[in-house]
Amino acid sequence: MPVLLNTLIVVLTVAVMEVVATLAHKYIMHGFGWGWHRSHHEPRTGWFERNDLYAVVFAALAIVLIAFGTAGAWPLQWIGAGMTAYGAIYFVLHDGLVHKRWPFSLIPRRGYMKRLYKAHRLHHAVKGREDGVSFGFIYAPPVEKLEAELKRRQGADAARGSSSAASSSAERENKVPPPPR
């Protein structure tokens, strides 16, 4: 039973981390934490970007939880392990697949991976920190829904005279610029 319970805690933590990461992305990274996150929405000039500090913060928290858990504060080590698993999934899907931080390139052609890829590209189609869509990392709403929301926001921005939305030519062609590298 303990092995099953610990595994359940890890899996549940991964799911909860997607909710936490989505909310942190939307309200912290695109809010008061924009100073670190801005680098992620600009062309990368080196191997690292300031936004990577968020991964360091979450990794440090996971390490602390694992340390306290292994010192006897069950189930903290399993929560830390779930956070670590989420970080690995994030690294593979977000940093590797979407942002091409791997030494090779893969563009998904169908299914879940394509939906995730396109949804995050739509997130990066908006210039700046406001009016973004799709803040999750391992879950993405249907692309058609995100495109409709982006168009709706562009219409509202155009009515206000704002230029924070994606370029109209890219939207007219139903193409979205690639995310910054």
CSV table of N, CA and C in Angstrom, one decimal:
chain,number,residue,atom,x,y,z
A,1,MET,N,0.8,-1.2,0.0
A,1,MET,CA,0.0,0.0,0.0
A,1,MET,C,0.8,1.3,0.0
A,2,PRO,N,1.9,1.4,0.8
A,2,PRO,CA,2.7,2.6,0.8
A,2,PRO,C,3.3,3.0,-0.6
A,3,VAL,N,3.7,2.0,-1.4
A,3,VAL,CA,4.3,2.2,-2.7
A,3,VAL,C,3.2,2.8,-3.6
A,4,LEU,N,2.0,2.2,-3.5
A,4,LEU,CA,0.9,2.7,-4.3
A,4,LEU,C,0.5,4.2,-3.9
A,5,LEU,N,0.4,4.4,-2.6
A,5,LEU,CA,0.1,5.7,-2.1
A,5,LEU,C,1.1,6.7,-2.5
A,6,ASN,N,2.4,6.4,-2.3
A,6,ASN,CA,3.5,7.3,-2.7
A,6,ASN,C,3.4,7.6,-4.2
A,7,THR,N,3.2,6.6,-5.0
A,7,THR,CA,3.1,6.8,-6.5
A,7,THR,C,1.9,7.7,-6.8
A,8,LEU,N,0.8,7.5,-6.1
A,8,LEU,CA,-0.4,8.4,-6.3
A,8,LEU,C,-0.1,9.8,-5.9
A,9,ILE,N,0.7,10.0,-4.9
A,9,ILE,CA,1.1,11.4,-4.5
A,9,ILE,C,1.9,12.0,-5.5
A,10,VAL,N,2.9,11.3,-6.1
A,10,VAL,CA,3.7,11.8,-7.2
A,10,VAL,C,2.9,12.2,-8.4
A,11,VAL,N,2.0,11.3,-8.8
A,11,VAL,CA,1.1,11.6,-10.0
A,11,VAL,C,0.2,12.8,-9.7
A,12,LEU,N,-0.4,12.8,-8.5
A,12,LEU,CA,-1.3,13.9,-8.2
A,12,LEU,C,-0.5,15.3,-8.1
A,13,THR,N,0.7,15.2,-7.6
A,13,THR,CA,1.5,16.4,-7.6
A,13,THR,C,1.8,16.9,-9.0
A,14,VAL,N,2.1,16.0,-9.9
A,14,VAL,CA,2.3,16.5,-11.3
A,14,VAL,C,1.1,17.2,-11.8
A,15,ALA,N,-0.1,16.7,-11.6
A,15,ALA,CA,-1.3,17.3,-12.0
A,15,ALA,C,-1.5,18.7,-11.3
A,16,VAL,N,-1.3,18.7,-10.0
A,16,VAL,CA,-1.4,20.0,-9.3
A,16,VAL,C,-0.4,21.0,-9.8
A,17,MET,N,0.8,20.5,-10.1
A,17,MET,CA,1.9,21.4,-10.6
A,17,MET,C,1.5,22.1,-11.9
A,18,GLU,N,0.7,21.4,-12.7
A,18,GLU,CA,0.3,22.1,-14.0
A,18,GLU,C,-0.7,23.2,-13.7
A,19,VAL,N,-1.5,23.0,-12.7
A,19,VAL,CA,-2.4,24.1,-12.3
A,19,VAL,C,-1.6,25.3,-11.6
A,20,VAL,N,-0.7,24.9,-10.8
A,20,VAL,CA,0.2,25.9,-10.1
A,20,VAL,C,1.0,26.7,-11.2
A,21,ALA,N,1.6,25.9,-12.1
A,21,ALA,CA,2.5,26.5,-13.1
A,21,ALA,C,1.6,27.4,-14.0
A,22,THR,N,0.4,27.0,-14.4
A,22,THR,CA,-0.4,27.8,-15.3
A,22,THR,C,-0.8,29.1,-14.6
A,23,LEU,N,-1.2,29.1,-13.3
A,23,LEU,CA,-1.5,30.3,-12.6
A,23,LEU,C,-0.3,31.2,-12.4
A,24,ALA,N,0.8,30.5,-12.0
A,24,ALA,CA,2.1,31.3,-11.8
A,24,ALA,C,2.5,32.0,-13.2
A,25,HIS,N,2.3,31.3,-14.3
A,25,HIS,CA,2.7,31.8,-15.6
A,25,HIS,C,1.8,33.0,-15.9
A,26,LYS,N,0.5,32.9,-15.7
A,26,LYS,CA,-0.4,34.0,-16.0
A,26,LYS,C,-0.3,35.2,-15.1
A,27,TYR,N,-0.3,34.9,-13.8
A,27,TYR,CA,-0.4,36.0,-12.8
A,27,TYR,C,0.9,36.5,-12.2
A,28,ILE,N,1.9,35.7,-12.2
A,28,ILE,CA,3.2,36.1,-11.7
A,28,ILE,C,4.2,36.4,-12.8
A,29,MET,N,4.4,35.5,-13.7
A,29,MET,CA,5.4,35.7,-14.8
A,29,MET,C,4.9,36.8,-15.8
A,30,HIS,N,3.6,36.9,-16.0
A,30,HIS,CA,3.0,37.9,-16.9
A,30,HIS,C,2.5,39.1,-16.0
A,31,GLY,N,2.8,39.1,-14.8
A,31,GLY,CA,2.5,40.2,-13.9
A,31,GLY,C,3.7,40.8,-13.3
A,32,PHE,N,3.8,40.7,-11.9
A,32,PHE,CA,4.9,41.4,-11.3
A,32,PHE,C,6.3,40.7,-11.5
A,33,GLY,N,6.3,39.4,-12.0
A,33,GLY,CA,7.5,38.7,-12.3
A,33,GLY,C,7.9,38.8,-13.8
A,34,TRP,N,7.4,39.8,-14.5
A,34,TRP,CA,7.7,40.0,-15.9
A,34,TRP,C,9.2,40.3,-16.1
A,35,GLY,N,9.8,40.9,-15.1
A,35,GLY,CA,11.2,41.2,-15.3
A,35,GLY,C,12.1,40.0,-15.6
A,36,TRP,N,11.8,38.9,-15.0
A,36,TRP,CA,12.5,37.6,-15.3
A,36,TRP,C,11.9,37.0,-16.6
A,37,HIS,N,10.6,37.0,-16.7
A,37,HIS,CA,10.0,36.2,-17.8
A,37,HIS,C,10.1,36.9,-19.1
A,38,ARG,N,10.3,38.2,-19.2
A,38,ARG,CA,10.4,38.9,-20.4
A,38,ARG,C,11.4,38.3,-21.4
A,39,SER,N,12.5,37.8,-20.8
A,39,SER,CA,13.6,37.2,-21.6
A,39,SER,C,13.1,36.0,-22.4
A,40,HIS,N,12.0,35.4,-21.9
A,40,HIS,CA,11.5,34.2,-22.6
A,40,HIS,C,10.6,34.6,-23.8
A,41,HIS,N,10.2,35.8,-23.9
A,41,HIS,CA,9.4,36.4,-25.0
A,41,HIS,C,10.3,37.2,-25.9
A,42,GLU,N,11.6,37.2,-25.8
A,42,GLU,CA,12.5,37.9,-26.7
A,42,GLU,C,13.5,36.8,-27.2
A,43,PRO,N,14.1,37.2,-28.3
A,43,PRO,CA,15.1,36.2,-28.9
A,43,PRO,C,16.2,35.9,-27.9
A,44,ARG,N,16.5,34.7,-27.7
A,44,ARG,CA,17.6,34.3,-26.8
A,44,ARG,C,18.9,34.5,-27.4
A,45,THR,N,19.9,35.1,-26.6
A,45,THR,CA,21.2,35.4,-27.1
A,45,THR,C,22.2,34.4,-26.6
A,46,GLY,N,21.9,33.5,-25.7
A,46,GLY,CA,22.9,32.6,-25.2
A,46,GLY,C,22.1,31.3,-24.8
A,47,TRP,N,22.8,30.4,-24.1
A,47,TRP,CA,22.2,29.1,-23.7
A,47,TRP,C,21.1,29.3,-22.7
A,48,PHE,N,21.3,30.3,-21.8
A,48,PHE,CA,20.3,30.5,-20.7
A,48,PHE,C,19.7,31.9,-20.9
A,49,GLU,N,18.5,32.0,-20.3
A,49,GLU,CA,17.8,33.3,-20.3
A,49,GLU,C,17.4,33.5,-18.8
A,50,ARG,N,17.1,34.8,-18.5
A,50,ARG,CA,16.7,35.1,-17.1
A,50,ARG,C,15.5,34.4,-16.6
A,51,ASN,N,14.6,34.0,-17.5
A,51,ASN,CA,13.4,33.2,-17.2
A,51,ASN,C,13.8,31.9,-16.6
A,52,ASP,N,14.9,31.4,-16.8
A,52,ASP,CA,15.3,30.1,-16.3
A,52,ASP,C,15.5,30.1,-14.7
A,53,LEU,N,15.5,31.3,-14.2
A,53,LEU,CA,15.5,31.5,-12.7
A,53,LEU,C,14.3,30.9,-12.1
A,54,TYR,N,13.1,30.9,-12.8
A,54,TYR,CA,11.9,30.3,-12.3
A,54,TYR,C,12.1,28.8,-12.1
A,55,ALA,N,12.8,28.1,-13.0
A,55,ALA,CA,13.1,26.7,-12.9
A,55,ALA,C,14.0,26.5,-11.7
A,56,VAL,N,14.9,27.4,-11.4
A,56,VAL,CA,15.8,27.2,-10.3
A,56,VAL,C,15.0,27.3,-9.0
A,57,VAL,N,14.1,28.3,-8.9
A,57,VAL,CA,13.3,28.5,-7.7
A,57,VAL,C,12.5,27.2,-7.4
A,58,PHE,N,11.8,26.7,-8.5
A,58,PHE,CA,11.0,25.5,-8.3
A,58,PHE,C,11.8,24.3,-8.0
A,59,ALA,N,13.0,24.2,-8.6
A,59,ALA,CA,13.9,23.1,-8.3
A,59,ALA,C,14.4,23.1,-6.8
A,60,ALA,N,14.7,24.3,-6.4
A,60,ALA,CA,15.2,24.5,-5.0
A,60,ALA,C,14.1,24.1,-4.0
A,61,LEU,N,12.8,24.5,-4.3
A,61,LEU,CA,11.7,24.1,-3.5
A,61,LEU,C,11.5,22.6,-3.4
A,62,ALA,N,11.6,21.9,-4.6
A,62,ALA,CA,11.5,20.5,-4.7
A,62,ALA,C,12.7,19.8,-3.8
A,63,ILE,N,13.8,20.3,-3.9
A,63,ILE,CA,15.0,19.8,-3.2
A,63,ILE,C,14.7,19.9,-1.7
A,64,VAL,N,14.2,21.0,-1.2
A,64,VAL,CA,13.9,21.2,0.2
A,64,VAL,C,12.8,20.2,0.6
A,65,LEU,N,11.8,20.1,-0.2
A,65,LEU,CA,10.7,19.1,0.2
A,65,LEU,C,11.3,17.7,0.3
A,66,ILE,N,12.1,17.3,-0.7
A,66,ILE,CA,12.7,16.0,-0.7
A,66,ILE,C,13.6,15.8,0.6
A,67,ALA,N,14.4,16.8,0.9
A,67,ALA,CA,15.2,16.7,2.1
A,67,ALA,C,14.4,16.6,3.4
A,68,PHE,N,13.4,17.4,3.5
A,68,PHE,CA,12.6,17.3,4.7
A,68,PHE,C,11.8,15.9,4.7
A,69,GLY,N,11.4,15.5,3.6
A,69,GLY,CA,10.7,14.2,3.5
A,69,GLY,C,11.6,13.0,3.9
A,70,THR,N,12.8,13.0,3.4
A,70,THR,CA,13.7,11.9,3.7
A,70,THR,C,14.1,12.0,5.1
A,71,ALA,N,14.0,13.2,5.8
A,71,ALA,CA,14.3,13.3,7.2
A,71,ALA,C,13.2,12.9,8.1
A,72,GLY,N,12.1,12.4,7.5
A,72,GLY,CA,11.0,11.9,8.2
A,72,GLY,C,9.6,12.6,8.1
A,73,ALA,N,9.6,13.7,7.3
A,73,ALA,CA,8.3,14.4,7.2
A,73,ALA,C,7.6,13.9,5.9
A,74,TRP,N,7.0,12.7,6.1
A,74,TRP,CA,6.3,12.1,5.0
A,74,TRP,C,5.0,12.9,4.8
A,75,PRO,N,4.6,13.2,3.6
A,75,PRO,CA,4.9,12.7,2.3
A,75,PRO,C,5.7,13.7,1.5
A,76,LEU,N,6.4,14.6,2.2
A,76,LEU,CA,7.1,15.7,1.5
A,76,LEU,C,8.1,15.2,0.4
A,77,GLN,N,8.8,14.1,0.6
A,77,GLN,CA,9.7,13.7,-0.5
A,77,GLN,C,9.0,13.3,-1.7
A,78,TRP,N,7.7,12.8,-1.6
A,78,TRP,CA,7.0,12.3,-2.8
A,78,TRP,C,6.4,13.5,-3.5
A,79,ILE,N,6.0,14.6,-2.7
A,79,ILE,CA,5.6,15.8,-3.4
A,79,ILE,C,6.8,16.4,-4.1
A,80,GLY,N,7.9,16.5,-3.5
A,80,GLY,CA,9.2,17.0,-4.2
A,80,GLY,C,9.5,16.1,-5.4
A,81,ALA,N,9.3,14.8,-5.3
A,81,ALA,CA,9.5,14.0,-6.5
A,81,ALA,C,8.6,14.3,-7.6
A,82,GLY,N,7.3,14.6,-7.2
A,82,GLY,CA,6.3,14.9,-8.2
A,82,GLY,C,6.6,16.3,-8.9
A,83,MET,N,7.1,17.2,-8.1
A,83,MET,CA,7.6,18.5,-8.7
A,83,MET,C,8.8,18.3,-9.6
A,84,THR,N,9.7,17.4,-9.2
A,84,THR,CA,10.8,17.1,-10.1
A,84,THR,C,10.4,16.4,-11.4
A,85,ALA,N,9.4,15.5,-11.3
A,85,ALA,CA,8.9,14.9,-12.5
A,85,ALA,C,8.2,15.9,-13.4
A,86,TYR,N,7.4,16.8,-12.8
A,86,TYR,CA,6.8,17.9,-13.6
A,86,TYR,C,7.9,18.7,-14.3
A,87,GLY,N,9.0,19.1,-13.6
A,87,GLY,CA,10.1,19.8,-14.2
A,87,GLY,C,10.7,19.1,-15.3
A,88,ALA,N,10.8,17.8,-15.3
A,88,ALA,CA,11.4,17.0,-16.4
A,88,ALA,C,10.4,17.0,-17.6
A,89,ILE,N,9.2,16.9,-17.3
A,89,ILE,CA,8.2,17.0,-18.4
A,89,ILE,C,8.2,18.3,-19.0
A,90,TYR,N,8.2,19.4,-18.2
A,90,TYR,CA,8.3,20.8,-18.7
A,90,TYR,C,9.6,20.9,-19.6
A,91,PHE,N,10.7,20.4,-19.1
A,91,PHE,CA,11.9,20.6,-19.9
A,91,PHE,C,11.8,19.9,-21.3
A,92,VAL,N,11.3,18.7,-21.3
A,92,VAL,CA,11.1,18.0,-22.6
A,92,VAL,C,10.1,18.7,-23.5
A,93,LEU,N,8.9,18.9,-23.0
A,93,LEU,CA,7.9,19.5,-23.8
A,93,LEU,C,8.1,21.0,-24.1
A,94,HIS,N,8.3,21.8,-23.1
A,94,HIS,CA,8.3,23.2,-23.4
A,94,HIS,C,9.6,23.7,-23.9
A,95,ASP,N,10.7,23.4,-23.1
A,95,ASP,CA,12.0,23.9,-23.5
A,95,ASP,C,12.5,23.2,-24.8
A,96,GLY,N,12.3,21.9,-24.8
A,96,GLY,CA,12.8,21.1,-26.0
A,96,GLY,C,12.0,21.2,-27.2
A,97,LEU,N,10.7,20.7,-27.1
A,97,LEU,CA,9.9,20.6,-28.2
A,97,LEU,C,9.5,22.0,-28.8
A,98,VAL,N,8.9,22.9,-27.9
A,98,VAL,CA,8.4,24.1,-28.4
A,98,VAL,C,9.5,25.2,-28.7
A,99,HIS,N,10.5,25.3,-27.8
A,99,HIS,CA,11.5,26.3,-27.9
A,99,HIS,C,12.8,25.9,-28.5
A,100,LYS,N,12.9,24.6,-28.9
A,100,LYS,CA,14.1,24.1,-29.6
A,100,LYS,C,15.4,24.3,-28.8
A,101,ARG,N,15.3,24.1,-27.5
A,101,ARG,CA,16.6,24.2,-26.8
A,101,ARG,C,17.3,22.9,-26.7
A,102,TRP,N,17.0,22.0,-27.6
A,102,TRP,CA,17.7,20.7,-27.8
A,102,TRP,C,18.6,20.9,-29.0
A,103,PRO,N,19.6,20.0,-29.2
A,103,PRO,CA,20.5,20.2,-30.4
A,103,PRO,C,19.8,19.7,-31.7
A,104,PHE,N,18.6,19.2,-31.6
A,104,PHE,CA,17.9,18.8,-32.8
A,104,PHE,C,16.4,19.4,-32.8
A,105,SER,N,15.8,19.4,-34.0
A,105,SER,CA,14.5,20.0,-34.1
A,105,SER,C,13.4,19.0,-34.4
A,106,LEU,N,12.3,19.1,-33.8
A,106,LEU,CA,11.2,18.2,-34.0
A,106,LEU,C,9.9,19.0,-34.0
A,107,ILE,N,9.2,19.0,-35.1
A,107,ILE,CA,7.9,19.7,-35.2
A,107,ILE,C,6.8,18.6,-35.3
A,108,PRO,N,5.9,18.5,-34.3
A,108,PRO,CA,4.9,17.5,-34.3
A,108,PRO,C,3.9,17.7,-35.4
A,109,ARG,N,3.4,16.7,-36.0
A,109,ARG,CA,2.5,16.7,-37.1
A,109,ARG,C,1.1,16.5,-36.8
A,110,ARG,N,0.8,15.8,-35.6
A,110,ARG,CA,-0.6,15.5,-35.3
A,110,ARG,C,-0.7,15.2,-33.8
A,111,GLY,N,-2.0,15.2,-33.3
A,111,GLY,CA,-2.3,14.8,-32.0
A,111,GLY,C,-2.0,15.8,-30.9
A,112,TYR,N,-1.8,15.3,-29.7
A,112,TYR,CA,-1.6,16.1,-28.5
A,112,TYR,C,-0.4,17.0,-28.7
A,113,MET,N,0.7,16.4,-29.2
A,113,MET,CA,2.0,17.2,-29.3
A,113,MET,C,1.8,18.4,-30.2
A,114,LYS,N,1.1,18.2,-31.3
A,114,LYS,CA,0.9,19.3,-32.2
A,114,LYS,C,0.0,20.4,-31.6
A,115,ARG,N,-1.0,19.9,-30.9
A,115,ARG,CA,-1.9,20.9,-30.2
A,115,ARG,C,-1.1,21.7,-29.1
A,116,LEU,N,-0.3,21.0,-28.4
A,116,LEU,CA,0.5,21.7,-27.4
A,116,LEU,C,1.5,22.7,-28.0
A,117,TYR,N,2.1,22.2,-29.1
A,117,TYR,CA,3.1,23.1,-29.8
A,117,TYR,C,2.4,24.3,-30.4
A,118,LYS,N,1.3,24.1,-31.0
A,118,LYS,CA,0.6,25.3,-31.7
A,118,LYS,C,0.0,26.2,-30.6
A,119,ALA,N,-0.5,25.7,-29.5
A,119,ALA,CA,-1.0,26.5,-28.4
A,119,ALA,C,0.0,27.4,-27.8
A,120,HIS,N,1.2,26.9,-27.6
A,120,HIS,CA,2.3,27.7,-27.1
A,120,HIS,C,2.8,28.7,-28.1
A,121,ARG,N,2.8,28.4,-29.3
A,121,ARG,CA,3.1,29.4,-30.4
A,121,ARG,C,2.1,30.5,-30.4
A,122,LEU,N,0.9,30.2,-30.2
A,122,LEU,CA,-0.1,31.2,-30.1
A,122,LEU,C,0.1,32.1,-28.8
A,123,HIS,N,0.6,31.5,-27.8
A,123,HIS,CA,0.9,32.3,-26.6
A,123,HIS,C,2.0,33.3,-26.9
A,124,HIS,N,2.9,32.9,-27.7
A,124,HIS,CA,4.0,33.8,-28.1
A,124,HIS,C,3.7,34.8,-29.2
A,125,ALA,N,2.5,34.6,-29.8
A,125,ALA,CA,2.1,35.5,-30.9
A,125,ALA,C,1.8,36.9,-30.4
A,126,VAL,N,1.5,37.0,-29.2
A,126,VAL,CA,1.2,38.3,-28.6
A,126,VAL,C,2.5,39.0,-28.1
A,127,LYS,N,2.7,40.2,-28.6
A,127,LYS,CA,3.9,40.9,-28.1
A,127,LYS,C,3.6,41.5,-26.8
A,128,GLY,N,4.5,41.3,-25.9
A,128,GLY,CA,4.3,41.9,-24.5
A,128,GLY,C,3.7,40.9,-23.6
A,129,ARG,N,3.3,41.4,-22.4
A,129,ARG,CA,2.9,40.5,-21.3
A,129,ARG,C,1.4,40.5,-21.2
A,130,GLU,N,0.6,41.3,-21.9
A,130,GLU,CA,-0.8,41.3,-21.8
A,130,GLU,C,-1.5,40.6,-23.0
A,131,ASP,N,-2.7,40.3,-22.8
A,131,ASP,CA,-3.6,39.7,-23.8
A,131,ASP,C,-3.1,38.3,-24.3
A,132,GLY,N,-2.3,37.6,-23.6
A,132,GLY,CA,-1.8,36.3,-24.0
A,132,GLY,C,-2.9,35.2,-23.8
A,133,VAL,N,-2.7,34.1,-24.5
A,133,VAL,CA,-3.6,33.0,-24.3
A,133,VAL,C,-2.7,31.8,-24.0
A,134,SER,N,-3.3,30.7,-23.5
A,134,SER,CA,-2.7,29.4,-23.3
A,134,SER,C,-1.4,29.5,-22.4
A,135,PHE,N,-1.7,29.5,-21.1
A,135,PHE,CA,-0.6,29.7,-20.1
A,135,PHE,C,-0.1,28.4,-19.6
A,136,GLY,N,-0.7,27.3,-19.9
A,136,GLY,CA,-0.3,26.0,-19.4
A,136,GLY,C,0.9,25.5,-20.1
A,137,PHE,N,1.5,24.4,-19.6
A,137,PHE,CA,2.7,23.8,-20.2
A,137,PHE,C,2.5,22.4,-20.6
A,138,ILE,N,1.7,21.6,-20.0
A,138,ILE,CA,1.4,20.3,-20.4
A,138,ILE,C,0.0,20.0,-20.8
A,139,TYR,N,-0.9,21.1,-20.6
A,139,TYR,CA,-2.2,21.0,-21.1
A,139,TYR,C,-2.4,22.2,-22.0
A,140,ALA,N,-3.1,22.0,-23.1
A,140,ALA,CA,-3.4,23.1,-24.0
A,140,ALA,C,-4.9,23.0,-24.4
A,141,PRO,N,-5.6,24.2,-24.3
A,141,PRO,CA,-7.0,24.2,-24.8
A,141,PRO,C,-7.0,23.9,-26.3
A,142,PRO,N,-8.1,23.6,-26.9
A,142,PRO,CA,-8.2,23.4,-28.4
A,142,PRO,C,-7.7,24.7,-29.1
A,143,VAL,N,-6.9,24.4,-30.1
A,143,VAL,CA,-6.2,25.5,-30.8
A,143,VAL,C,-7.3,26.5,-31.4
A,144,GLU,N,-8.3,25.9,-32.0
A,144,GLU,CA,-9.4,26.8,-32.6
A,144,GLU,C,-9.9,27.7,-31.6
A,145,LYS,N,-10.1,27.3,-30.3
A,145,LYS,CA,-10.6,28.2,-29.3
A,145,LYS,C,-9.6,29.3,-29.0
A,146,LEU,N,-8.3,28.9,-28.9
A,146,LEU,CA,-7.3,29.9,-28.7
A,146,LEU,C,-7.2,30.9,-29.8
A,147,GLU,N,-7.3,30.5,-31.0
A,147,GLU,CA,-7.3,31.4,-32.2
A,147,GLU,C,-8.4,32.3,-32.2
A,148,ALA,N,-9.6,31.8,-31.8
A,148,ALA,CA,-10.8,32.7,-31.7
A,148,ALA,C,-10.6,33.7,-30.6
A,149,GLU,N,-10.1,33.3,-29.5
A,149,GLU,CA,-9.9,34.3,-28.4
A,149,GLU,C,-8.8,35.3,-28.8
A,150,LEU,N,-7.8,34.9,-29.5
A,150,LEU,CA,-6.7,35.8,-29.9
A,150,LEU,C,-7.3,36.9,-30.9
A,151,LYS,N,-8.2,36.4,-31.8
A,151,LYS,CA,-8.8,37.3,-32.8
A,151,LYS,C,-9.8,38.3,-32.0
A,152,ARG,N,-10.5,37.8,-31.1
A,152,ARG,CA,-11.4,38.6,-30.3
A,152,ARG,C,-10.6,39.7,-29.6
A,153,ARG,N,-9.5,39.3,-29.0
A,153,ARG,CA,-8.7,40.3,-28.3
A,153,ARG,C,-8.0,41.3,-29.2
A,154,GLN,N,-7.6,40.8,-30.4
A,154,GLN,CA,-7.1,41.7,-31.4
A,154,GLN,C,-8.1,42.8,-31.8
A,155,GLY,N,-9.3,42.3,-32.0
A,155,GLY,CA,-10.4,43.2,-32.4
A,155,GLY,C,-10.6,44.3,-31.3
A,156,ALA,N,-10.6,43.9,-30.0
A,156,ALA,CA,-10.7,44.8,-28.9
A,156,ALA,C,-9.5,45.7,-28.9
A,157,ASP,N,-8.3,45.2,-29.1
A,157,ASP,CA,-7.1,46.1,-29.1
A,157,ASP,C,-7.2,47.1,-30.2
A,158,ALA,N,-7.6,46.6,-31.4
A,158,ALA,CA,-7.7,47.5,-32.6
A,158,ALA,C,-8.7,48.6,-32.3
A,159,ALA,N,-9.8,48.3,-31.7
A,159,ALA,CA,-10.8,49.3,-31.3
A,159,ALA,C,-10.2,50.3,-30.4
A,160,ARG,N,-9.3,49.9,-29.5
A,160,ARG,CA,-8.7,50.8,-28.5
A,160,ARG,C,-7.4,51.4,-29.1
A,161,GLY,N,-7.0,51.0,-30.3
A,161,GLY,CA,-5.8,51.5,-30.9
A,161,GLY,C,-4.5,50.9,-30.4
A,162,SER,N,-4.6,49.8,-29.8
A,162,SER,CA,-3.4,49.1,-29.2
A,162,SER,C,-2.7,48.3,-30.2
A,163,SER,N,-1.4,48.2,-30.1
A,163,SER,CA,-0.6,47.4,-31.0
A,163,SER,C,0.1,46.2,-30.2
A,164,SER,N,-0.5,45.8,-29.1
A,164,SER,CA,0.0,44.7,-28.3
A,164,SER,C,-0.3,43.3,-28.9
A,165,ALA,N,-1.2,43.2,-29.8
A,165,ALA,CA,-1.6,41.9,-30.3
A,165,ALA,C,-0.6,41.4,-31.4
A,166,ALA,N,-0.8,40.2,-31.9
A,166,ALA,CA,0.1,39.7,-33.0
A,166,ALA,C,-0.1,40.4,-34.2
A,167,SER,N,0.8,40.4,-35.2
A,167,SER,CA,0.7,41.1,-36.4
A,167,SER,C,-0.5,40.6,-37.2
A,168,SER,N,-1.1,41.6,-37.8
A,168,SER,CA,-2.4,41.3,-38.6
A,168,SER,C,-2.1,40.4,-39.8
A,169,SER,N,-0.9,40.6,-40.4
A,169,SER,CA,-0.6,39.8,-41.6
A,169,SER,C,-0.5,38.3,-41.2
A,170,ALA,N,0.2,38.0,-40.1
A,170,ALA,CA,0.4,36.6,-39.7
A,170,ALA,C,-1.0,36.1,-39.3
A,171,GLU,N,-1.9,36.8,-38.7
A,171,GLU,CA,-3.2,36.3,-38.3
A,171,GLU,C,-4.1,36.1,-39.6
A,172,ARG,N,-4.0,37.0,-40.5
A,172,ARG,CA,-4.8,36.9,-41.8
A,172,ARG,C,-4.4,35.6,-42.5
A,173,GLU,N,-3.2,35.2,-42.4
A,173,GLU,CA,-2.7,34.0,-43.1
A,173,GLU,C,-2.9,32.8,-42.2
A,174,ASN,N,-3.5,33.0,-41.0
A,174,ASN,CA,-3.7,32.0,-40.0
A,174,ASN,C,-2.3,31.3,-39.6
A,175,LYS,N,-1.3,32.1,-39.7
A,175,LYS,CA,0.0,31.6,-39.3
A,175,LYS,C,0.5,32.4,-38.0
A,176,VAL,N,1.2,31.7,-37.2
A,176,VAL,CA,1.7,32.3,-36.0
A,176,VAL,C,3.2,32.3,-36.1
A,177,PRO,N,3.9,33.4,-35.7
A,177,PRO,CA,5.4,33.4,-35.7
A,177,PRO,C,5.9,32.4,-34.8
A,178,PRO,N,7.1,31.8,-35.0
A,178,PRO,CA,7.7,30.9,-34.1
A,178,PRO,C,8.1,31.6,-32.8
A,179,PRO,N,8.1,30.8,-31.7
A,179,PRO,CA,8.5,31.4,-30.4
A,179,PRO,C,9.9,31.8,-30.5
A,180,PRO,N,10.3,32.7,-29.6
A,180,PRO,CA,11.7,33.1,-29.5
A,180,PRO,C,12.6,31.9,-29.2
A,181,ARG,N,13.8,31.9,-29.6
A,181,ARG,CA,14.7,30.8,-29.3
A,181,ARG,C,15.6,31.2,-28.2
